Amino acid sequence: MSLQVEALAKRFGATRALDGLELAVREGEFLALLGGSGSGKSTLLRLVAGFEAPDAGSIRIAGRDMAGLPPAARPCAMMFQSYALFPHLSVAENIGYGLRRAGVFSQARVEELLALVGLAGFGPRRPAQLSGGQQQRVALARALARKPPLLLLDEPLAALDAGLRAQTGAELRRLQRETGTSFVMVTHDQGEALALADRIAVLADGRVAQIGPPQEVYHRPATRFVAEFLGAANILQRPGATYALRPEQLRLVDGEGLAARVTGIVFRGEGWMVECLADGGQPLRVSLPAGAIPPVLDAAVMLGWDDAALVRLGA
Amino acid sequence: MIRALASAWLGLLVMAPLLVVAAIAFAVPDQGLPPFRLPIIEGRWEGGNESWGVLTADDFYLAALLRSLVVASATAGLCLALAYPMALGILRLAPARRPLVLALVVLPLCIGFVLRMAAWVGLLRDSGLVNQALLAMGVISAPVPLLYSSTGLLMGMVHSYLPFALLPLYAALAARDMRLEEAAADLGAGPFTVFRSITLPGSAAAAGAAFLLVFIPAAGEFVIPALLGAPDALLAGGAIWQEFFTARDWPLAAAASMALLAVLLPPLALWQRLGRR
Amino acid sequence: MSRVVLWLGLGFLWAPVLLMAGFAFSDARQPFVWGGFSWRWFVALAGNARLLEAASLSVLLAAGAATLAMLAGGAMGWVLARQGAFRGRAVFGALAAAPLVLPEVVSGLALLLLFVALERLTGWPQGRGVLTLLLAHASLGAAYVAVVVQGRLASMGPLLEDAAADLGANAATVFRTITLPLIAPSLAAGWGLAFFLSFDDVVLASFTSGPGATTLPLLLFSQLRMGATPEAHALAVVMLGLAVAGLCLWQIWLRSKNRVS
C-alpha cells in the first residue's frame, strides 16, 4: 500500500472535519478524493502531508507510520492549489529546492524535470513571468523532483481556464503513468474525477461514503448522497427501499408510463435536461440527446424506464 | 526561543518602564538624586498618595488636561478634514503619478521636525512673512499675533500630524472595493449619493482610526505647544515636562503621566478595535 | 473638489519648507529676510563644529537604533504573525503596539525612570548617554518594524513556508531560504522608518540622553526655540537635498531591479 489511513479523526473547535476516516491507496494508483466544501478532503491532505496533527487514528506511507513526523521528514510531496511557487527564486531554483534540501541536487535532474513537463529552457525565468498553465507544471515538476512514492494534489486544475483544464488533466494522467507515482488528487469537480482517476473516493461528513472505479461509483452509487453528488440522480422512494435513477435512463414514451408535467427545460450543449413533476408529486429530471426535439413547457408527458436501471441505495 | 527573546525585549523596554512609572507615581518626593523615595523600603509599603492629591486638588492640572484634549481634537479633526479629500484626490490621479505625490507628502518631513517648527516660528511672528504679506495686501492694518496663539499652535500641529492621518487613510481608500461604487452608480446613484451612501460608510472605520492615530499622540504633545503655543496655556505634555525638568518632582510627573494614560485608554482601545477590522 | 484640497494641502505642507530653504541663499543676518544672493550660510554651516559633531552622532545613533529595532521588531512581527494563539498573545500584541501610540512625553519619562531604577538596583546602565538613548530609540523603532513585518507575513500567508517544509526543509532552512528573502524589503523599509524616527527625535532624547550625548535635534531644539537662524536655513536645504537624492537613488534601484527580474 502506498498510503494507508485508519480511523483518522480531526476536529476544529466544534466541527468534525474527519470522523474515523479509512482509506487505502495502492501503489501506482491515481485516486481522486471527491467531495463538496466541508467534506474534509483538504483536511485529509494536510494531515497526510504533516501540516496538522490528527486527533486520533494512524497514517502510513509506504508502510511507515507517520505519527509525529514533521512535513520535511515525510516521503510524500504536495502540489498546492495555488501552486505556492517561491516568487524570489527562478523556475529552476524552485524545482531544485527539494533536491538541494536532500543533498541530491544536480543540474541534469532539473533539466530532466523541465523537459518532463515541457518547459525546457524556462529554467532562468521567475514564476511571475509564466502563464497559469506553465506555473502549474512548474509546481508539478517541483513536487516530483525527489521521486516521491506518493504525490498529494490539492485541486490541481482549479486555478486554470476551462479550456486548459482537459488538456492539463490528460497531461497529469500521462505523468502519473510515466513516473509510476501514486497520486491522491483532491477535487470538487466530478467530471475531473471521473475522467482521470483509477478509483474515486467520495467523501461526506468526514468519512469515505464510497470508494471504487469511476464506472462503479457512477452507475452503482452506494448511498443517496453519492447518487445525488455524482450525476445528480433522481431519487425514488418505494415502500421499504430507496432507489437512484440516472436522468439519462429515463425516456419520454408514447404508451404506458408515469404521467408527468414539464416544469423546466435547459439546453446544455451535449443535450437537454427536462425537469418534470410526476402526478404523485415526485420531481424527475430527464436527459435527452441534443438532436431530440424537447417537449414544450407545461406539456403533459409519459415517462418510462427499465427497472434494471434502478439502483437500490443503502442508508 | 525567538518568542522568548522578543518577550524579554518588550518586558524590559515597554512593560517595565510603565510599571516603574506606576510605582513612582506613589513614591514620596525627596531631595537628592533621584529626587524621590521609593514607595517600598525593605519590604514595607512607604508610599504616599501625595502626588495624586496635588493632581486632583489643583485645577491647574485638570485645566491643562482639558486644554490638551481640546487641542488634540481640533488637530485630529483638521487633519482628517484635509487628509480625507487629499487621499481621494491622490486616488483620482493616474496610478503612475500617485507615488510621486505620496513622496511629496512625505518629503517635507525630511527636513526634520525642529527645523519645520523653527520655520513656523519665523513665518508667524509679528514681523514674520505671513504678517508682512497680509499687511502688504492691505488685509490687515496692524500685525496679528499669530505666534504664541492657538492659531499658530494648530498650524504647527496640523503641519506635523497631517501625513500620519493621510497615509493610513490613503491605504484604506486605495484598498476599497471599487465595484461597490460602480454597482451603486449602475443602480442610478449620482456621484454625491455614491460618495454619501457607499464611499463614506465604507471608510468610516479607517477615518476613525486616522483621527485617533493623530488624537492620541497629539494629546500628549509637548514640543509644538512649547515652540508655537501660548506660554500661559500649559498642556498636559508641558505640565509633565515642567514637573520633571523644572520642578524636579518626579513622583508628580509620573502621576500626571499615569493620569494622561488613563484618559487616553478608551481612545486607545477604540483605535485597536478599529484597526483590527 | 478633492483635487483642489489635495493641492492646497500640499501647498500647506511645502510652503514653510520651501520658504525656509529659499532664504538660505539670502545674505541677510536675519531669517526670512532677503538680502541678496549668497552662499555664506552654507560656508558657515560647514564650519560649525558643534553642529557637525551632533549630526554625526545622530547618524551613528540612528543607524545603530534602526539595526537593533529591525532585529527586535522583526522578531516581534514574526511572533505575532506565525506563532498562532499562544498564552499571553494579547498582552504581547498590546505591548508591541504600545510605543506607536503612547505620547512621547510618557514614553520618555517611563524609559528614564526605568534606567534610573535599574542603575540603582544593578549599577547598570551607568548614567544617561548614548547607550540609554540607543535603547529608547530602538524600542520606539521596533514597534514600527513589527507592524510592517507582521503585515507582510500576514499578507504572504503560511503557504510558501508550508511548501518549503513539504519539500524537505527544516524550520531554520525554511526561515533562511524562504521567509527571510521575502520579508527583506519590509525589514529594509522598517529600518529606514526607525532610522528616521531616531534621527528626528527630540522628546525621548531629552529624557534619556545625558551630558556628552547631544544629538542634532537636541542641539537645534536648544538653539532654535526663538525661531530659525540663517544657518538653520542652510541646514534645511542640505536635509532636503539629501532626502531628494535618497529618494532618487531608491527609484533608480527599483527600476534596475524590475528590469533584471
Tab-separated table of N, CA and C in Angstrom, chain C residues 39-176:
chain	number	residue	atom	x	y	z
C	39	TRP	N	26.228	82.431	-0.694
C	39	TRP	CA	26.444	81.057	-0.199
C	39	TRP	C	26.938	81.079	1.244
C	40	ARG	N	27.046	82.255	1.857
C	40	ARG	CA	27.824	82.353	3.092
C	40	ARG	C	27.299	81.446	4.212
C	41	TRP	N	25.985	81.206	4.249
C	41	TRP	CA	25.462	80.404	5.375
C	41	TRP	C	25.801	78.932	5.216
C	42	PHE	N	26.005	78.522	3.954
C	42	PHE	CA	26.451	77.140	3.756
C	42	PHE	C	27.897	76.990	4.214
C	43	VAL	N	28.686	78.031	3.936
C	43	VAL	CA	30.079	78.017	4.398
C	43	VAL	C	30.110	77.997	5.922
C	44	ALA	N	29.254	78.840	6.528
C	44	ALA	CA	29.207	78.881	7.998
C	44	ALA	C	28.795	77.535	8.565
C	45	LEU	N	27.839	76.913	7.895
C	45	LEU	CA	27.341	75.608	8.349
C	45	LEU	C	28.467	74.580	8.316
C	46	ALA	N	29.238	74.597	7.216
C	46	ALA	CA	30.320	73.627	7.068
C	46	ALA	C	31.395	73.835	8.129
C	47	GLY	N	31.465	75.060	8.684
C	47	GLY	CA	32.483	75.317	9.694
C	47	GLY	C	31.968	75.197	11.114
C	48	ASN	N	30.702	74.810	11.274
C	48	ASN	CA	30.103	74.731	12.610
C	48	ASN	C	30.416	73.370	13.222
C	49	ALA	N	31.493	73.306	14.005
C	49	ALA	CA	31.977	72.017	14.502
C	49	ALA	C	30.959	71.341	15.421
C	50	ARG	N	30.326	72.140	16.277
C	50	ARG	CA	29.364	71.546	17.227
C	50	ARG	C	28.229	70.869	16.490
C	51	LEU	N	27.739	71.570	15.465
C	51	LEU	CA	26.607	71.045	14.720
C	51	LEU	C	26.998	69.779	13.963
C	52	LEU	N	28.198	69.805	13.362
C	52	LEU	CA	28.639	68.630	12.614
C	52	LEU	C	28.835	67.433	13.534
C	53	GLU	N	29.374	67.728	14.730
C	53	GLU	CA	29.581	66.657	15.699
C	53	GLU	C	28.242	66.031	16.093
C	54	ALA	N	27.261	66.916	16.387
C	54	ALA	CA	25.931	66.423	16.764
C	54	ALA	C	25.324	65.628	15.609
C	55	ALA	N	25.517	66.113	14.379
C	55	ALA	CA	24.933	65.425	13.231
C	55	ALA	C	25.547	64.043	13.074
C	56	SER	N	26.877	63.937	13.243
C	56	SER	CA	27.484	62.619	13.054
C	56	SER	C	27.063	61.679	14.173
C	57	LEU	N	26.919	62.206	15.400
C	57	LEU	CA	26.412	61.355	16.489
C	57	LEU	C	25.004	60.866	16.138
C	58	SER	N	24.166	61.783	15.626
C	58	SER	CA	22.783	61.421	15.289
C	58	SER	C	22.739	60.326	14.232
C	59	VAL	N	23.615	60.444	13.208
C	59	VAL	CA	23.614	59.435	12.142
C	59	VAL	C	24.004	58.073	12.702
C	60	LEU	N	25.091	58.048	13.502
C	60	LEU	CA	25.538	56.772	14.063
C	60	LEU	C	24.473	56.179	14.978
C	61	LEU	N	23.907	57.050	15.827
C	61	LEU	CA	22.878	56.600	16.767
C	61	LEU	C	21.675	56.039	15.999
C	62	ALA	N	21.239	56.778	14.964
C	62	ALA	CA	20.064	56.340	14.210
C	62	ALA	C	20.334	55.007	13.517
C	63	ALA	N	21.552	54.852	12.968
C	63	ALA	CA	21.883	53.588	12.300
C	63	ALA	C	21.874	52.443	13.307
C	64	GLY	N	22.470	52.678	14.474
C	64	GLY	CA	22.503	51.626	15.495
C	64	GLY	C	21.116	51.295	15.999
C	65	ALA	N	20.333	52.328	16.308
C	65	ALA	CA	18.986	52.102	16.830
C	65	ALA	C	18.130	51.394	15.787
C	66	ALA	N	18.282	51.776	14.512
C	66	ALA	CA	17.472	51.165	13.464
C	66	ALA	C	17.834	49.694	13.300
C	67	THR	N	19.128	49.376	13.404
C	67	THR	CA	19.541	47.978	13.263
C	67	THR	C	18.984	47.138	14.412
C	68	LEU	N	19.116	47.683	15.620
C	68	LEU	CA	18.576	46.983	16.792
C	68	LEU	C	17.054	46.823	16.651
C	69	ALA	N	16.394	47.910	16.209
C	69	ALA	CA	14.932	47.883	16.055
C	69	ALA	C	14.520	46.871	14.994
C	70	MET	N	15.325	46.760	13.930
C	70	MET	CA	14.996	45.821	12.865
C	70	MET	C	15.028	44.389	13.397
C	71	LEU	N	16.046	44.083	14.207
C	71	LEU	CA	16.157	42.727	14.754
C	71	LEU	C	15.006	42.449	15.724
C	72	ALA	N	14.811	43.372	16.693
C	72	ALA	CA	13.783	43.131	17.711
C	72	ALA	C	12.389	43.194	17.095
C	73	GLY	N	12.147	44.213	16.257
C	73	GLY	CA	10.822	44.369	15.659
C	73	GLY	C	10.520	43.252	14.683
C	74	GLY	N	11.533	42.803	13.942
C	74	GLY	CA	11.336	41.674	13.029
C	74	GLY	C	10.903	40.434	13.791
C	75	ALA	N	11.581	40.183	14.919
C	75	ALA	CA	11.207	39.024	15.740
C	75	ALA	C	9.780	39.181	16.265
C	76	MET	N	9.428	40.400	16.712
C	76	MET	CA	8.080	40.630	17.241
C	76	MET	C	7.031	40.405	16.155
C	77	GLY	N	7.276	40.955	14.973
C	77	GLY	CA	6.327	40.780	13.880
C	77	GLY	C	6.171	39.320	13.501
C	78	TRP	N	7.285	38.589	13.498
C	78	TRP	CA	7.236	37.168	13.140
C	78	TRP	C	6.435	36.386	14.179
C	79	VAL	N	6.681	36.693	15.465
C	79	VAL	CA	5.946	36.002	16.534
C	79	VAL	C	4.442	36.265	16.377
C	80	LEU	N	4.079	37.526	16.124
C	80	LEU	CA	2.651	37.875	16.036
C	80	LEU	C	1.997	37.220	14.819
C	81	ALA	N	2.744	37.085	13.728
C	81	ALA	CA	2.127	36.547	12.511
C	81	ALA	C	2.190	35.033	12.442
C	82	ARG	N	3.176	34.402	13.096
C	82	ARG	CA	3.405	32.983	12.835
C	82	ARG	C	3.292	32.070	14.053
C	83	GLN	N	3.123	32.639	15.240
C	83	GLN	CA	3.139	31.768	16.418
C	83	GLN	C	1.732	31.410	16.875
C	84	GLY	N	0.722	31.810	16.125
C	84	GLY	CA	-0.636	31.412	16.447
C	84	GLY	C	-1.111	31.988	17.767
C	85	ALA	N	-1.996	31.273	18.436
C	85	ALA	CA	-2.613	31.777	19.661
C	85	ALA	C	-1.896	31.211	20.869
C	86	PHE	N	-0.724	31.780	21.209
C	86	PHE	CA	-0.021	31.319	22.399
C	86	PHE	C	-0.547	32.059	23.620
C	87	ARG	N	-0.205	31.541	24.794
C	87	ARG	CA	-0.660	32.191	26.023
C	87	ARG	C	-0.029	33.566	26.147
C	88	GLY	N	-0.815	34.579	26.429
C	88	GLY	CA	-0.271	35.920	26.592
C	88	GLY	C	-0.112	36.663	25.286
C	89	ARG	N	-0.717	36.148	24.214
C	89	ARG	CA	-0.571	36.798	22.915
C	89	ARG	C	-1.177	38.212	22.930
C	90	ALA	N	-2.322	38.359	23.637
C	90	ALA	CA	-2.986	39.665	23.674
C	90	ALA	C	-2.074	40.697	24.324
C	91	VAL	N	-1.429	40.289	25.451
C	91	VAL	CA	-0.524	41.208	26.141
C	91	VAL	C	0.673	41.510	25.248
C	92	PHE	N	1.211	40.464	24.613
C	92	PHE	CA	2.362	40.625	23.717
C	92	PHE	C	2.031	41.636	22.611
C	93	GLY	N	0.841	41.454	22.000
C	93	GLY	CA	0.441	42.343	20.906
C	93	GLY	C	0.256	43.782	21.383
C	94	ALA	N	-0.349	43.931	22.565
C	94	ALA	CA	-0.579	45.283	23.092
C	94	ALA	C	0.748	45.969	23.394
C	95	LEU	N	1.693	45.208	23.984
C	95	LEU	CA	2.999	45.798	24.308
C	95	LEU	C	3.765	46.147	23.034
C	96	ALA	N	3.615	45.293	22.001
C	96	ALA	CA	4.329	45.554	20.754
C	96	ALA	C	3.812	46.829	20.095
C	97	ALA	N	2.507	47.103	20.240
C	97	ALA	CA	1.916	48.269	19.575
C	97	ALA	C	1.999	49.521	20.441
C	98	ALA	N	2.223	49.355	21.752
C	98	ALA	CA	2.134	50.497	22.674
C	98	ALA	C	3.017	51.687	22.273
C	99	PRO	N	4.291	51.472	21.923
C	99	PRO	CA	5.123	52.644	21.601
C	99	PRO	C	4.612	53.452	20.410
C	100	LEU	N	3.788	52.839	19.544
C	100	LEU	CA	3.250	53.568	18.396
C	100	LEU	C	2.365	54.716	18.838
C	101	VAL	N	1.620	54.505	19.913
C	101	VAL	CA	0.587	55.466	20.281
C	101	VAL	C	0.826	56.166	21.606
C	102	LEU	N	1.726	55.619	22.444
C	102	LEU	CA	1.972	56.300	23.714
C	102	LEU	C	2.484	57.707	23.436
C	103	PRO	N	1.960	58.714	24.153
C	103	PRO	CA	2.535	60.052	23.994
C	103	PRO	C	4.031	59.993	24.298
C	104	GLU	N	4.811	60.702	23.479
C	104	GLU	CA	6.268	60.617	23.616
C	104	GLU	C	6.734	61.048	25.007
C	105	VAL	N	6.027	62.031	25.571
C	105	VAL	CA	6.444	62.506	26.887
C	105	VAL	C	6.346	61.369	27.908
C	106	VAL	N	5.277	60.577	27.795
C	106	VAL	CA	5.089	59.462	28.728
C	106	VAL	C	6.149	58.390	28.483
C	107	SER	N	6.381	58.022	27.209
C	107	SER	CA	7.408	57.021	26.904
C	107	SER	C	8.764	57.469	27.423
C	108	GLY	N	9.090	58.726	27.155
C	108	GLY	CA	10.403	59.232	27.554
C	108	GLY	C	10.576	59.199	29.058
C	109	LEU	N	9.570	59.683	29.768
C	109	LEU	CA	9.632	59.680	31.231
C	109	LEU	C	9.750	58.248	31.747
C	110	ALA	N	8.934	57.341	31.169
C	110	ALA	CA	8.920	55.955	31.639
C	110	ALA	C	10.286	55.313	31.431
C	111	LEU	N	10.886	55.510	30.259
C	111	LEU	CA	12.188	54.892	29.993
C	111	LEU	C	13.250	55.457	30.927
C	112	LEU	N	13.207	56.782	31.141
C	112	LEU	CA	14.206	57.366	32.028
C	112	LEU	C	14.059	56.803	33.444
C	113	LEU	N	12.821	56.735	33.937
C	113	LEU	CA	12.608	56.221	35.295
C	113	LEU	C	13.076	54.774	35.388
C	114	LEU	N	12.873	54.004	34.299
C	114	LEU	CA	13.352	52.619	34.295
C	114	LEU	C	14.875	52.598	34.405
C	115	PHE	N	15.553	53.417	33.588
C	115	PHE	CA	17.014	53.403	33.589
C	115	PHE	C	17.551	53.798	34.962
C	116	VAL	N	16.903	54.804	35.584
C	116	VAL	CA	17.338	55.222	36.921
C	116	VAL	C	17.136	54.093	37.930
C	117	ALA	N	15.961	53.442	37.845
C	117	ALA	CA	15.669	52.360	38.790
C	117	ALA	C	16.642	51.202	38.585
C	118	LEU	N	16.915	50.878	37.306
C	118	LEU	CA	17.846	49.789	37.005
C	118	LEU	C	19.234	50.107	37.546
C	119	GLU	N	19.663	51.352	37.356
C	119	GLU	CA	21.000	51.714	37.808
C	119	GLU	C	21.105	51.581	39.322
C	120	ARG	N	20.021	51.965	40.014
C	120	ARG	CA	20.012	51.841	41.472
C	120	ARG	C	20.110	50.387	41.908
C	121	LEU	N	19.389	49.532	41.175
C	121	LEU	CA	19.310	48.131	41.583
C	121	LEU	C	20.557	47.358	41.181
C	122	THR	N	21.054	47.614	39.952
C	122	THR	CA	22.115	46.754	39.419
C	122	THR	C	23.386	47.502	39.070
C	123	GLY	N	23.359	48.814	39.134
C	123	GLY	CA	24.531	49.576	38.728
C	123	GLY	C	24.657	49.756	37.228
C	124	TRP	N	23.696	49.238	36.491
C	124	TRP	CA	23.706	49.368	35.030
C	124	TRP	C	22.360	49.894	34.576
C	125	PRO	N	22.233	50.752	33.607
C	125	PRO	CA	23.326	51.433	32.882
C	125	PRO	C	23.876	52.614	33.681
C	126	GLN	N	25.173	52.848	33.585
C	126	GLN	CA	25.787	53.924	34.365
C	126	GLN	C	25.451	55.267	33.758
C	127	GLY	N	24.587	55.990	34.434
C	127	GLY	CA	24.211	57.333	33.966
C	127	GLY	C	23.474	57.272	32.646
C	128	ARG	N	23.151	58.456	32.116
C	128	ARG	CA	22.451	58.518	30.835
C	128	ARG	C	23.395	58.973	29.742
C	129	GLY	N	23.251	58.387	28.592
C	129	GLY	CA	24.129	58.765	27.485
C	129	GLY	C	23.720	58.050	26.222
C	130	VAL	N	24.702	57.747	25.398
C	130	VAL	CA	24.417	57.160	24.100
C	130	VAL	C	23.694	55.819	24.238
C	131	LEU	N	24.111	55.006	25.244
C	131	LEU	CA	23.515	53.675	25.375
C	131	LEU	C	22.024	53.754	25.685
C	132	THR	N	21.653	54.601	26.667
C	132	THR	CA	20.234	54.704	27.022
C	132	THR	C	19.426	55.291	25.870
C	133	LEU	N	20.039	56.240	25.169
C	133	LEU	CA	19.399	56.856	24.009
C	133	LEU	C	19.147	55.792	22.926
C	134	LEU	N	20.155	54.943	22.735
C	134	LEU	CA	20.065	53.877	21.730
C	134	LEU	C	18.901	52.946	22.056
C	135	LEU	N	18.816	52.534	23.329
C	135	LEU	CA	17.747	51.610	23.727
C	135	LEU	C	16.374	52.269	23.560
C	136	ALA	N	16.277	53.546	23.955
C	136	ALA	CA	14.993	54.244	23.855
C	136	ALA	C	14.543	54.330	22.397
C	137	HIS	N	15.464	54.728	21.519
C	137	HIS	CA	15.096	54.846	20.104
C	137	HIS	C	14.793	53.488	19.484
C	138	ALA	N	15.549	52.476	19.890
C	138	ALA	CA	15.307	51.140	19.340
C	138	ALA	C	13.942	50.622	19.766
C	139	SER	N	13.537	50.935	21.008
C	139	SER	CA	12.244	50.419	21.462
C	139	SER	C	11.106	51.068	20.684
C	140	LEU	N	11.264	52.357	20.331
C	140	LEU	CA	10.236	53.018	19.513
C	140	LEU	C	10.253	52.450	18.089
C	141	GLY	N	11.444	52.351	17.502
C	141	GLY	CA	11.553	51.873	16.114
C	141	GLY	C	11.071	50.451	15.961
C	142	ALA	N	11.345	49.594	16.968
C	142	ALA	CA	10.960	48.187	16.873
C	142	ALA	C	9.455	48.048	16.692
C	143	ALA	N	8.685	48.924	17.344
C	143	ALA	CA	7.225	48.847	17.222
C	143	ALA	C	6.805	49.060	15.765
C	144	TYR	N	7.473	50.010	15.095
C	144	TYR	CA	7.138	50.270	13.682
C	144	TYR	C	7.564	49.105	12.801
C	145	VAL	N	8.767	48.581	13.034
C	145	VAL	CA	9.236	47.436	12.247
C	145	VAL	C	8.268	46.267	12.413
C	146	ALA	N	7.821	46.037	13.659
C	146	ALA	CA	6.927	44.905	13.932
C	146	ALA	C	5.652	45.021	13.100
C	147	VAL	N	5.085	46.226	13.029
C	147	VAL	CA	3.848	46.415	12.260
C	147	VAL	C	4.076	46.074	10.787
C	148	VAL	N	5.176	46.586	10.224
C	148	VAL	CA	5.449	46.368	8.805
C	148	VAL	C	5.674	44.881	8.523
C	149	VAL	N	6.494	44.241	9.361
C	149	VAL	CA	6.832	42.835	9.125
C	149	VAL	C	5.615	41.942	9.338
C	150	GLN	N	4.845	42.235	10.384
C	150	GLN	CA	3.651	41.428	10.641
C	150	GLN	C	2.685	41.526	9.461
C	151	GLY	N	2.513	42.753	8.941
C	151	GLY	CA	1.618	42.937	7.796
C	151	GLY	C	2.074	42.139	6.591
C	152	ARG	N	3.377	42.168	6.325
C	152	ARG	CA	3.928	41.447	5.177
C	152	ARG	C	3.720	39.932	5.342
C	153	LEU	N	4.031	39.429	6.540
C	153	LEU	CA	3.889	37.986	6.768
C	153	LEU	C	2.430	37.570	6.675
C	154	ALA	N	1.530	38.422	7.192
C	154	ALA	CA	0.110	38.071	7.168
C	154	ALA	C	-0.400	38.030	5.734
C	155	SER	N	0.015	39.002	4.906
C	155	SER	CA	-0.489	39.025	3.535
C	155	SER	C	0.149	37.903	2.708
C	156	MET	N	1.334	37.464	3.116
C	156	MET	CA	2.019	36.377	2.405
C	156	MET	C	1.357	35.042	2.698
C	157	GLY	N	0.838	34.887	3.919
C	157	GLY	CA	0.239	33.619	4.300
C	157	GLY	C	1.300	32.566	4.566
C	158	PRO	N	0.924	31.450	5.190
C	158	PRO	CA	1.901	30.430	5.554
C	158	PRO	C	2.187	29.436	4.422
C	159	LEU	N	1.538	29.621	3.266
C	159	LEU	CA	1.569	28.609	2.209
C	159	LEU	C	2.987	28.328	1.708
C	160	LEU	N	3.747	29.405	1.424
C	160	LEU	CA	5.083	29.203	0.857
C	160	LEU	C	5.987	28.476	1.844
C	161	GLU	N	5.846	28.818	3.125
C	161	GLU	CA	6.667	28.157	4.133
C	161	GLU	C	6.251	26.691	4.277
C	162	ASP	N	4.939	26.429	4.195
C	162	ASP	CA	4.455	25.044	4.199
C	162	ASP	C	5.062	24.269	3.032
C	163	ALA	N	5.045	24.904	1.849
C	163	ALA	CA	5.562	24.236	0.659
C	163	ALA	C	7.033	23.890	0.838
C	164	ALA	N	7.815	24.815	1.416
C	164	ALA	CA	9.237	24.555	1.622
C	164	ALA	C	9.436	23.399	2.594
C	165	ALA	N	8.623	23.373	3.678
C	165	ALA	CA	8.730	22.280	4.643
C	165	ALA	C	8.386	20.954	3.969
C	166	ASP	N	7.389	20.988	3.103
C	166	ASP	CA	6.967	19.776	2.403
C	166	ASP	C	8.086	19.259	1.500
C	167	LEU	N	8.904	20.189	0.989
C	167	LEU	CA	9.994	19.787	0.101
C	167	LEU	C	11.244	19.378	0.884
C	168	GLY	N	11.114	19.284	2.192
C	168	GLY	CA	12.208	18.722	2.982
C	168	GLY	C	13.051	19.731	3.741
C	169	ALA	N	12.632	20.998	3.822
C	169	ALA	CA	13.417	21.987	4.550
C	169	ALA	C	13.020	21.993	6.022
C	170	ASN	N	14.003	22.011	6.934
C	170	ASN	CA	13.664	22.123	8.350
C	170	ASN	C	13.374	23.586	8.688
C	171	ALA	N	12.946	23.829	9.935
C	171	ALA	CA	12.451	25.162	10.287
C	171	ALA	C	13.488	26.246	10.006
C	172	ALA	N	14.742	25.998	10.368
C	172	ALA	CA	15.779	27.011	10.173
C	172	ALA	C	15.995	27.262	8.680
C	173	THR	N	15.963	26.195	7.883
C	173	THR	CA	16.185	26.360	6.435
C	173	THR	C	15.010	27.087	5.791
C	174	VAL	N	13.784	26.767	6.232
C	174	VAL	CA	12.612	27.485	5.723
C	174	VAL	C	12.793	28.974	5.974
C	175	PHE	N	13.222	29.312	7.194
C	175	PHE	CA	13.372	30.724	7.536
C	175	PHE	C	14.444	31.380	6.663
C	176	ARG	N	15.580	30.702	6.510
C	176	ARG	CA	16.721	31.297	5.791
C	176	ARG	C	16.433	31.414	4.293
